mmCIF file of C-alpha atoms in Angstrom:
data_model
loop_
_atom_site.group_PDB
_atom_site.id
_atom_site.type_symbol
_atom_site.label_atom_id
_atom_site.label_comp_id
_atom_site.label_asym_id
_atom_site.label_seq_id
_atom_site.Cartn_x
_atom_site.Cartn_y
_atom_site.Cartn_z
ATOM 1 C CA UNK A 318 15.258 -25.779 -61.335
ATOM 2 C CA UNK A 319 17.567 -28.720 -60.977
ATOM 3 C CA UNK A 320 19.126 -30.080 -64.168
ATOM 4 C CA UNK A 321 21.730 -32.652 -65.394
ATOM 5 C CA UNK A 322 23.814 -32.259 -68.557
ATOM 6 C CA UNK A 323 25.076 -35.336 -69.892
ATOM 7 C CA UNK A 324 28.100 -35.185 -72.046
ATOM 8 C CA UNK A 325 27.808 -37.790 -74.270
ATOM 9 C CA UNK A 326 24.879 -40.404 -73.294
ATOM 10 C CA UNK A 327 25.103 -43.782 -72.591
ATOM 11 C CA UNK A 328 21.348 -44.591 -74.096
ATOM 12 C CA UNK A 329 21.451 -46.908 -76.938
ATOM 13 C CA UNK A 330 18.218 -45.359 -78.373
ATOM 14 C CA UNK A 331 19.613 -41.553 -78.631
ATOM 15 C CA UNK A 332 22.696 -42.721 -79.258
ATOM 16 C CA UNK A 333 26.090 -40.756 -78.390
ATOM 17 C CA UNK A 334 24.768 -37.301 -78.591
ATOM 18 C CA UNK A 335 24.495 -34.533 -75.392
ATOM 19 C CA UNK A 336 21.390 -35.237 -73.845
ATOM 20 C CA UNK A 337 19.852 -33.772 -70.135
ATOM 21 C CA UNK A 338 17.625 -34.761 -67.333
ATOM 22 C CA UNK A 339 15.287 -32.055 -65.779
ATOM 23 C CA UNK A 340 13.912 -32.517 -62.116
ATOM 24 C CA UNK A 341 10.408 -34.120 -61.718
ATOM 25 C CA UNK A 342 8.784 -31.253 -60.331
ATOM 26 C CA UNK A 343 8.707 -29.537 -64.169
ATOM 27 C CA UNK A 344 6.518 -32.255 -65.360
ATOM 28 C CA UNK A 345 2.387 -31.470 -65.413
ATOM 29 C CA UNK A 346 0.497 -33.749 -63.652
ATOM 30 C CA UNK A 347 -2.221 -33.949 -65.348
ATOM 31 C CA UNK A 348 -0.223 -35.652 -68.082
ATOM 32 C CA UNK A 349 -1.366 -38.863 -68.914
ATOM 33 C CA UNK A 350 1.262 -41.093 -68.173
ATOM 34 C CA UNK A 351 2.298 -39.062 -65.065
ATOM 35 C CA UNK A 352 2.860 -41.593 -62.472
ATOM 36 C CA UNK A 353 1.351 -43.933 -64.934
ATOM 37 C CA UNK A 354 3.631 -45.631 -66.907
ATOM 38 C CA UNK A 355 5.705 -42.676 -68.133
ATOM 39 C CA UNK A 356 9.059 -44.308 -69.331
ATOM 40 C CA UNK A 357 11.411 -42.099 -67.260
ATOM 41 C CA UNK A 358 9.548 -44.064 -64.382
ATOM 42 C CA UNK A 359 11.339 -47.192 -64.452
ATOM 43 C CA UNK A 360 14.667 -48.842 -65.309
ATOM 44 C CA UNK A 361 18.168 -46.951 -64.994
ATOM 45 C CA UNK A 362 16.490 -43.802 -66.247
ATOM 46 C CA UNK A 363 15.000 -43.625 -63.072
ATOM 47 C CA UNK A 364 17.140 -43.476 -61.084
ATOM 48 C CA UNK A 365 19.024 -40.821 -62.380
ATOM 49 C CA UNK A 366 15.866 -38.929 -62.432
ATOM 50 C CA UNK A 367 15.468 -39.549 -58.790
ATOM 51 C CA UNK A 368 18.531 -38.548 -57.881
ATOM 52 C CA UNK A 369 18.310 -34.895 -59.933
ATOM 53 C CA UNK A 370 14.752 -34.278 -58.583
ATOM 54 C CA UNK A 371 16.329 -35.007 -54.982
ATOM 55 C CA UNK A 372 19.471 -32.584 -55.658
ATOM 56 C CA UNK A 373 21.774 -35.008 -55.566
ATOM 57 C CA UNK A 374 22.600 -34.852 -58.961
ATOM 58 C CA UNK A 375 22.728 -31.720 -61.381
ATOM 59 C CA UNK A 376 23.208 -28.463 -60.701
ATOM 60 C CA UNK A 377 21.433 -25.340 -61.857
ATOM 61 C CA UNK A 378 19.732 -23.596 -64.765
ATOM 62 C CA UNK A 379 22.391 -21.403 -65.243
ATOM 63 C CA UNK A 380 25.452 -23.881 -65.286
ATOM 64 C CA UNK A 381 23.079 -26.055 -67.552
ATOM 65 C CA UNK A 382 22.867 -23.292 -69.954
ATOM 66 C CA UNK A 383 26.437 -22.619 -70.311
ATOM 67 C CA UNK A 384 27.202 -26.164 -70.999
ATOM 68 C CA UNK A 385 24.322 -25.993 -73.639
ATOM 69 C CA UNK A 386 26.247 -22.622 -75.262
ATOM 70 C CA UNK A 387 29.432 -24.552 -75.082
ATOM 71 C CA UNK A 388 28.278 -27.308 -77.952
ATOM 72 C CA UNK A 389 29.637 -27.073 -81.003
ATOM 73 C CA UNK A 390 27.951 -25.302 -84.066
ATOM 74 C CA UNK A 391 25.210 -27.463 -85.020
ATOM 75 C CA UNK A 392 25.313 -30.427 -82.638
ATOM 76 C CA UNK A 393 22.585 -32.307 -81.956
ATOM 77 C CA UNK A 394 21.487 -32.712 -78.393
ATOM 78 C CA UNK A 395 18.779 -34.209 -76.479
ATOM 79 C CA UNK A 396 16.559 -31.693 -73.938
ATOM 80 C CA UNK A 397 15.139 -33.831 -71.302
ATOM 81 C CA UNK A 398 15.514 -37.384 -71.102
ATOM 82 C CA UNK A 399 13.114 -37.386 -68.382
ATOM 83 C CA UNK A 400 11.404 -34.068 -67.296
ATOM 84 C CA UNK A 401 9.622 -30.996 -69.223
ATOM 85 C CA UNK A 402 10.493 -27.955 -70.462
ATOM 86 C CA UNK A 403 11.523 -25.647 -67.439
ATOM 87 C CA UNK A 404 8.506 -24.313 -64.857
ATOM 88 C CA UNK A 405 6.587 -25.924 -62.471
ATOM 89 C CA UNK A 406 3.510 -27.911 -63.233
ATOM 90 C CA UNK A 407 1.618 -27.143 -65.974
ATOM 91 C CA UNK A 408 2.998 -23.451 -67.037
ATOM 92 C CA UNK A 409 5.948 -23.016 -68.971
ATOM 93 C CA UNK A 410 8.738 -20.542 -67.172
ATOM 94 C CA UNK A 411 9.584 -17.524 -70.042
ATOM 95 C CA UNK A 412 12.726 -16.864 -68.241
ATOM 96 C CA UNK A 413 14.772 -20.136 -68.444
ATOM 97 C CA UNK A 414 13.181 -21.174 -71.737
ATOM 98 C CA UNK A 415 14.657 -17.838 -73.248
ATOM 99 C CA UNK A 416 17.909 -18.679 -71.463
ATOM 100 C CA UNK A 417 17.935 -21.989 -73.082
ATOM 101 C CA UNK A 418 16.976 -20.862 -76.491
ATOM 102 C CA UNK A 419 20.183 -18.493 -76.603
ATOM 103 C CA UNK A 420 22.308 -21.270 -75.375
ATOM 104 C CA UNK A 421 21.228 -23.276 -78.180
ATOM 105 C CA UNK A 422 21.280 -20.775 -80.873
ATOM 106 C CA UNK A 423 23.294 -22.400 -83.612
ATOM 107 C CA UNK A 424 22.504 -25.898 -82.062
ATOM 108 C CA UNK A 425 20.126 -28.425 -82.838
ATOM 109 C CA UNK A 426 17.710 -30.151 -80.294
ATOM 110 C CA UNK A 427 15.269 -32.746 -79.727
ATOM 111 C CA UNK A 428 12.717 -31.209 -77.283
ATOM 112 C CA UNK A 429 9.251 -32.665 -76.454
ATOM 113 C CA UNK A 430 6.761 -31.330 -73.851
ATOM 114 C CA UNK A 431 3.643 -32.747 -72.217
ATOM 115 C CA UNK A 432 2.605 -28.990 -71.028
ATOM 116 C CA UNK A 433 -0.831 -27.605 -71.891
ATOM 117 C CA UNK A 434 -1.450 -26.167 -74.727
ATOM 118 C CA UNK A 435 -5.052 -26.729 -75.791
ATOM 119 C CA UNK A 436 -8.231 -24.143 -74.752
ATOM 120 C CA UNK A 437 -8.628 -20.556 -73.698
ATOM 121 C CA UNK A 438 -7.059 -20.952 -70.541
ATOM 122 C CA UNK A 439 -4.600 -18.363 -69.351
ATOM 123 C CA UNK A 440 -1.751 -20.800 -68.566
ATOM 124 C CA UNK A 441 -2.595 -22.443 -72.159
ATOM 125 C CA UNK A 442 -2.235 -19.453 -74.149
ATOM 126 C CA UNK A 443 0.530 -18.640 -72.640
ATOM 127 C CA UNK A 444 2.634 -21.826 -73.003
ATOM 128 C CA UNK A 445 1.497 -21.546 -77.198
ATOM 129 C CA UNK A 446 3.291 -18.144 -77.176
ATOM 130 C CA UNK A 447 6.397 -19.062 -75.263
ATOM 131 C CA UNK A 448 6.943 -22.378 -77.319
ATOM 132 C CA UNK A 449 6.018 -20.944 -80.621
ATOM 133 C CA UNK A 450 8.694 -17.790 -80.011
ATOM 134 C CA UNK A 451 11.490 -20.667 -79.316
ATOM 135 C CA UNK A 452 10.458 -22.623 -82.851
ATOM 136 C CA UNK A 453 10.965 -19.420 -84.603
ATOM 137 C CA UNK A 454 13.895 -19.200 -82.794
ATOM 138 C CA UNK A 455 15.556 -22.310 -83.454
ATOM 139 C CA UNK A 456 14.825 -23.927 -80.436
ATOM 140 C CA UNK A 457 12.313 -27.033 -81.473
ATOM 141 C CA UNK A 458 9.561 -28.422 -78.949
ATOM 142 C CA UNK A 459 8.090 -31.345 -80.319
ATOM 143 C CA UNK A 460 4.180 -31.092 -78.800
ATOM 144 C CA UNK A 461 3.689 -34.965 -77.262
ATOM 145 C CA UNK A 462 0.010 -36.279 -78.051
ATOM 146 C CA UNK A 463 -1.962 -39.241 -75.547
ATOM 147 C CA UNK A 464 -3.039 -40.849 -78.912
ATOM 148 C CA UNK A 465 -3.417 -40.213 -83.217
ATOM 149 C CA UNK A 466 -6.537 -37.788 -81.758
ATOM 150 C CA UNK A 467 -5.166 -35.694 -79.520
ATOM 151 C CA UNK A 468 -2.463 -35.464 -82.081
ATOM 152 C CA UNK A 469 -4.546 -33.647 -84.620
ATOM 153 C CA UNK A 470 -6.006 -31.304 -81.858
ATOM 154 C CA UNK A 471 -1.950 -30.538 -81.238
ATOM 155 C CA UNK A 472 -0.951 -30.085 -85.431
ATOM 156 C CA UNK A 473 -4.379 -27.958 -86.006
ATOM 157 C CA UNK A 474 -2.687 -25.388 -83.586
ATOM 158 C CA UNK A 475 -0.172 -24.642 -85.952
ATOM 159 C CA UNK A 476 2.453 -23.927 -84.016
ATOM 160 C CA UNK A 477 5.212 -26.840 -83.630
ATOM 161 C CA UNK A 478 5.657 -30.288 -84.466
ATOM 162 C CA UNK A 479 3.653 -33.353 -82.949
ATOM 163 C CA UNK A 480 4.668 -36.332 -82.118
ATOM 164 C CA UNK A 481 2.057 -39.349 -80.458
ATOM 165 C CA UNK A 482 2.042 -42.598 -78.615
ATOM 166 C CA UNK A 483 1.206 -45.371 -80.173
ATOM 167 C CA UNK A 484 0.175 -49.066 -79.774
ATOM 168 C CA UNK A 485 2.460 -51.176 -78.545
ATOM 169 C CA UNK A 486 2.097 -53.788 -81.895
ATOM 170 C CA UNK A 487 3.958 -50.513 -83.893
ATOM 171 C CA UNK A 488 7.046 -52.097 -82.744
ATOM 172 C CA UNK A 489 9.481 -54.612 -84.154
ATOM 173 C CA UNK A 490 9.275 -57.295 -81.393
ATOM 174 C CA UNK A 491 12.167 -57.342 -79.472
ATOM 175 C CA UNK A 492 14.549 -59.367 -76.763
ATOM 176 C CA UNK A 493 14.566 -56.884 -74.292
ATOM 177 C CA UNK A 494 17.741 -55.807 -71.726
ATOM 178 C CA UNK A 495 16.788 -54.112 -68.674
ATOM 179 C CA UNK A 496 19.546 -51.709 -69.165
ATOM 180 C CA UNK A 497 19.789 -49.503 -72.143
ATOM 181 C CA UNK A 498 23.573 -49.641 -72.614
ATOM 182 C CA UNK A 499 23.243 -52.559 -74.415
ATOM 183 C CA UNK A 500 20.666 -52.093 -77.492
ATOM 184 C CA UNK A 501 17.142 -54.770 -77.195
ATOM 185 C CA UNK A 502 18.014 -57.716 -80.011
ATOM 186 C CA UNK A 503 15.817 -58.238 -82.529
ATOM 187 C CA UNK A 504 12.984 -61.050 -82.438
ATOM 188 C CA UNK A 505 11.424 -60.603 -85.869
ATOM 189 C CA UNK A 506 13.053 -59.926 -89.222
ATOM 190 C CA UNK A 507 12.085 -56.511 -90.408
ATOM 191 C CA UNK A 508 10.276 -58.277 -93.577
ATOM 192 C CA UNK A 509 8.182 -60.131 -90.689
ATOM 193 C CA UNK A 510 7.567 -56.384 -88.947
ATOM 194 C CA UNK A 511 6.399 -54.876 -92.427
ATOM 195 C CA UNK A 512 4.327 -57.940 -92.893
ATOM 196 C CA UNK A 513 2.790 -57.919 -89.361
ATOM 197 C CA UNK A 514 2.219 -54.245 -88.801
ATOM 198 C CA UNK A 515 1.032 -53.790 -92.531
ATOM 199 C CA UNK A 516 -2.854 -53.579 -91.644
ATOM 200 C CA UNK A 517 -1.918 -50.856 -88.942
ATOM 201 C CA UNK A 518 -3.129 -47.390 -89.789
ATOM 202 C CA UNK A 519 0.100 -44.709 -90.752
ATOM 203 C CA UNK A 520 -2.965 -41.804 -90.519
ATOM 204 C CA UNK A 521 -4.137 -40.227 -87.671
ATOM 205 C CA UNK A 522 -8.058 -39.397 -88.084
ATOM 206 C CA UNK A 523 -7.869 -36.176 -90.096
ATOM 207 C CA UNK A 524 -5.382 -38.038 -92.360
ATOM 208 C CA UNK A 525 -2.088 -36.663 -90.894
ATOM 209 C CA UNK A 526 0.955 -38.722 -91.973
ATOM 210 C CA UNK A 527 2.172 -41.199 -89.018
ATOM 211 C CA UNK A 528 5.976 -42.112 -89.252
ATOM 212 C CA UNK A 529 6.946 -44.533 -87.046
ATOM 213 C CA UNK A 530 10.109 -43.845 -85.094
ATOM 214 C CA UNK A 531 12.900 -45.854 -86.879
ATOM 215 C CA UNK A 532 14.105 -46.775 -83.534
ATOM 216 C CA UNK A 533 11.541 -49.265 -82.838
ATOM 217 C CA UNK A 534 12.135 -51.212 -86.284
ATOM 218 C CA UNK A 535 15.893 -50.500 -87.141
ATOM 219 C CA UNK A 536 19.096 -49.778 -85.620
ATOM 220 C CA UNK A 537 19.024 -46.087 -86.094
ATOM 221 C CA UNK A 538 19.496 -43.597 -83.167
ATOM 222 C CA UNK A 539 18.316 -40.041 -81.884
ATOM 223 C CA UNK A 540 21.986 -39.371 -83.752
ATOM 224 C CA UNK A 541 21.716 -40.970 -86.968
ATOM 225 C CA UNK A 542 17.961 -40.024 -87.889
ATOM 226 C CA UNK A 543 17.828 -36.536 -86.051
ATOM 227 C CA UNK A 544 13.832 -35.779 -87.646
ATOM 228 C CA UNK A 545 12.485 -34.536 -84.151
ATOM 229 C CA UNK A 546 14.993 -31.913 -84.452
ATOM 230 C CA UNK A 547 13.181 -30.698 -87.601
ATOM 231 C CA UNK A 548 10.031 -28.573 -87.754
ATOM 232 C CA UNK A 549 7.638 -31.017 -90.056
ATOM 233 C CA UNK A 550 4.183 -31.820 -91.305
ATOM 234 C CA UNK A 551 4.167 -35.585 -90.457
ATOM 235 C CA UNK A 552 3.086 -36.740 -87.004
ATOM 236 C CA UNK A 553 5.887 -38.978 -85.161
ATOM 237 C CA UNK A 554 5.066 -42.232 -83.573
ATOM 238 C CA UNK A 555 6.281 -44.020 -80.745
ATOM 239 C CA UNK A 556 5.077 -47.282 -80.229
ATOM 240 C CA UNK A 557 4.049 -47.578 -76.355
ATOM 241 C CA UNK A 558 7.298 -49.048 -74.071
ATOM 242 C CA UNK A 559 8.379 -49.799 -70.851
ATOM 243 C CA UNK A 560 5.052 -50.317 -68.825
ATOM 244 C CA UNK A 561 3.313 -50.398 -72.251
ATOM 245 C CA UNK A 562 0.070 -52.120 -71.120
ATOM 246 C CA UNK A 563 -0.329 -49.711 -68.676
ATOM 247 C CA UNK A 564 0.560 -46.757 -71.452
ATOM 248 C CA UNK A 565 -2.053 -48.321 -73.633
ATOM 249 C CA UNK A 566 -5.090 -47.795 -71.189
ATOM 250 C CA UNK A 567 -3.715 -44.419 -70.338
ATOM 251 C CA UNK A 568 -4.072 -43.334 -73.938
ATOM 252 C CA UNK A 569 -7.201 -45.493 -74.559
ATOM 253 C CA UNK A 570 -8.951 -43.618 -71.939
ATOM 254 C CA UNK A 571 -8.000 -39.991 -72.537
ATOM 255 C CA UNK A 572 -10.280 -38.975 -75.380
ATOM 256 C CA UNK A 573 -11.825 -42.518 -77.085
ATOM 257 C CA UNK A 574 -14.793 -43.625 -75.387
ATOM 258 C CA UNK A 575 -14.851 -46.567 -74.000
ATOM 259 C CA UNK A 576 -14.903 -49.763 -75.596
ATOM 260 C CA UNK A 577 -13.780 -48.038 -79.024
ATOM 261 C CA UNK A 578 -10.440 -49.023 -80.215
ATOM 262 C CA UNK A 579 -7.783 -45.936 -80.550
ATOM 263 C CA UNK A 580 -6.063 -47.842 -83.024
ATOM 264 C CA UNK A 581 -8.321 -45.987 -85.759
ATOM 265 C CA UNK A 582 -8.943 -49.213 -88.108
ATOM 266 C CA UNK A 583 -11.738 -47.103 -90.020
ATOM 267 C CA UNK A 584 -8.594 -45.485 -91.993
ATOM 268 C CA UNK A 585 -6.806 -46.270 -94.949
ATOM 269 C CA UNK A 586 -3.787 -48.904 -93.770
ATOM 270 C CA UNK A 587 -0.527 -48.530 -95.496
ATOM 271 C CA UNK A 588 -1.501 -52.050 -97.325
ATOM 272 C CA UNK A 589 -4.477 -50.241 -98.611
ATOM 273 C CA UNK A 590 -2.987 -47.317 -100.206
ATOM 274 C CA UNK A 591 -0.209 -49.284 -101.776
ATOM 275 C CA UNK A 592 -2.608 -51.570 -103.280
ATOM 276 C CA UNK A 593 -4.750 -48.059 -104.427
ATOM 277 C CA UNK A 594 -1.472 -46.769 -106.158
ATOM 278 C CA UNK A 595 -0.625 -50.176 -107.559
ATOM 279 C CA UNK A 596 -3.644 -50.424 -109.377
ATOM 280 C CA UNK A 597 -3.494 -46.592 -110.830
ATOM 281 C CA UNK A 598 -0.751 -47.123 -112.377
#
């Protein structure tokens, strides 16, 4: 499997930490964004992606892994930009995951996959054992959810941390560059962001915890907050971006029927439950 390791990235949203790209052909397609407004589909990340999935860029899993090793104690790195954890489709490859999870040992990464992992299916089971053995290893693979939902599904599993798409109004609006080098300048104060995004739910449906990526409201970075790197209760949220209308129907239609809102509204807002505690005390 074909696989660039980036020194030090360029991404004003990681920040300057490692971070790697993983060819296209390790991604499941029956992901919900796959070919449908996935991110890594557009922009500068794209290209780059193109170019490893093509082999002209990269090299292999091996050479990746000893770059990985090479990291100093503790460093914080980025697994897969764009791309999944390594294997073809929707099963998860033992072999190079266990090579990666000694590279890393000592390390610490930010890892997300859009593999199966739900049902009785062999391929299923399977990809639970192998990503469960690299959390208890060190080695920690963030589960990605289509919505707050499919999120719960993920957590009730018990197994790793989730993280979720969210709506697109999550986010502190935004003057947008096309390329990330430069970071997207802010078009609302963060008061005006709290004050706007205050009647949005912060539970998923079984009353998980939703905290929003800082990244889409602040200036902090992959390398300054470093919480997907950590095994945790609370479900991570990342407002929908790049194609986000596009993102937005893709999660809408997953597992809400249709015509119902994914957005949850039924639940407690934050607004609500600081009210609640204002008037306990």
């Amino acid at each position: 499997m074909n696989v660039l390791f980036i020194p030090i990235s360029q991404n004003a949203k990681t920040g300057p930490i490692p971070a790697s790209i993983v060819e296209r052909a390790s991604c499941w397609p029956g992901c919900a964004l796959y070919e449908n407004g996935c991110y890594a589909e557009a922009g500068a990340l794209a290209m780059h992606w193109d170019r490893v999935s093509r082999g002209l860029a990269g090299g292999s899993w091996s050479e990746f892994c000893a770059k990985v090793a090479a990291l100093r104690p503790r460093r914080l790195w980025r697994y897969a930009q764009a791309g999944d954890l390594p294997g073809y489709g929707p099963q998860i490859d033992g072999t190079p995951l266990g090579e990666l999870v000694a590279a890393n040992a000592g390390k610490n990464v930010i890892a997300f996959t859009h593999k199966p992992v739900l049902g009785d299916n062999a391929v299923a089971v399977e990809n639970r054992r192998l990503i469960a053995a690299a959390i208890k290893a060190g080695f920690t693979i963030n589960l990605s959810a289509d919505n707050p939902a499919h999120a719960d599904r993920l957590a009730e599993l018990g197994i790793a941390p989730v993280v979720t798409v969210l709506a697109r109004d999550y986010a502190r609006r935004t003057v947008r560059h096309r390329f990330k080098r430069r970071r997207d300048e802010w078009a609302e104060t963060i008061g005006e962001w709290r004050d706007r995004t205050a009647s949005l739910p912060r539970y998923t449906p079984a009353g998980r915890r939703i905290a929003v990526c800082p990244a889409t409201y602040s200036d902090a970075t992959c390398k300054t907050c470093g919480a997907c790197a950590r095994v945790r209760d609370a479900v991570i949220g990342f407002p929908a971006h790049g194609a986000w209308r596009q993102v937005e129907a893709a999660m809408a239609a997953r597992d809400v029927p249709a015509e119902e809102t994914w957005a949850f509204r039924e639940h407690r807002t934050m607004a609500e439950v600081v009210a609640e505690g204002t008037v306990a005390a």
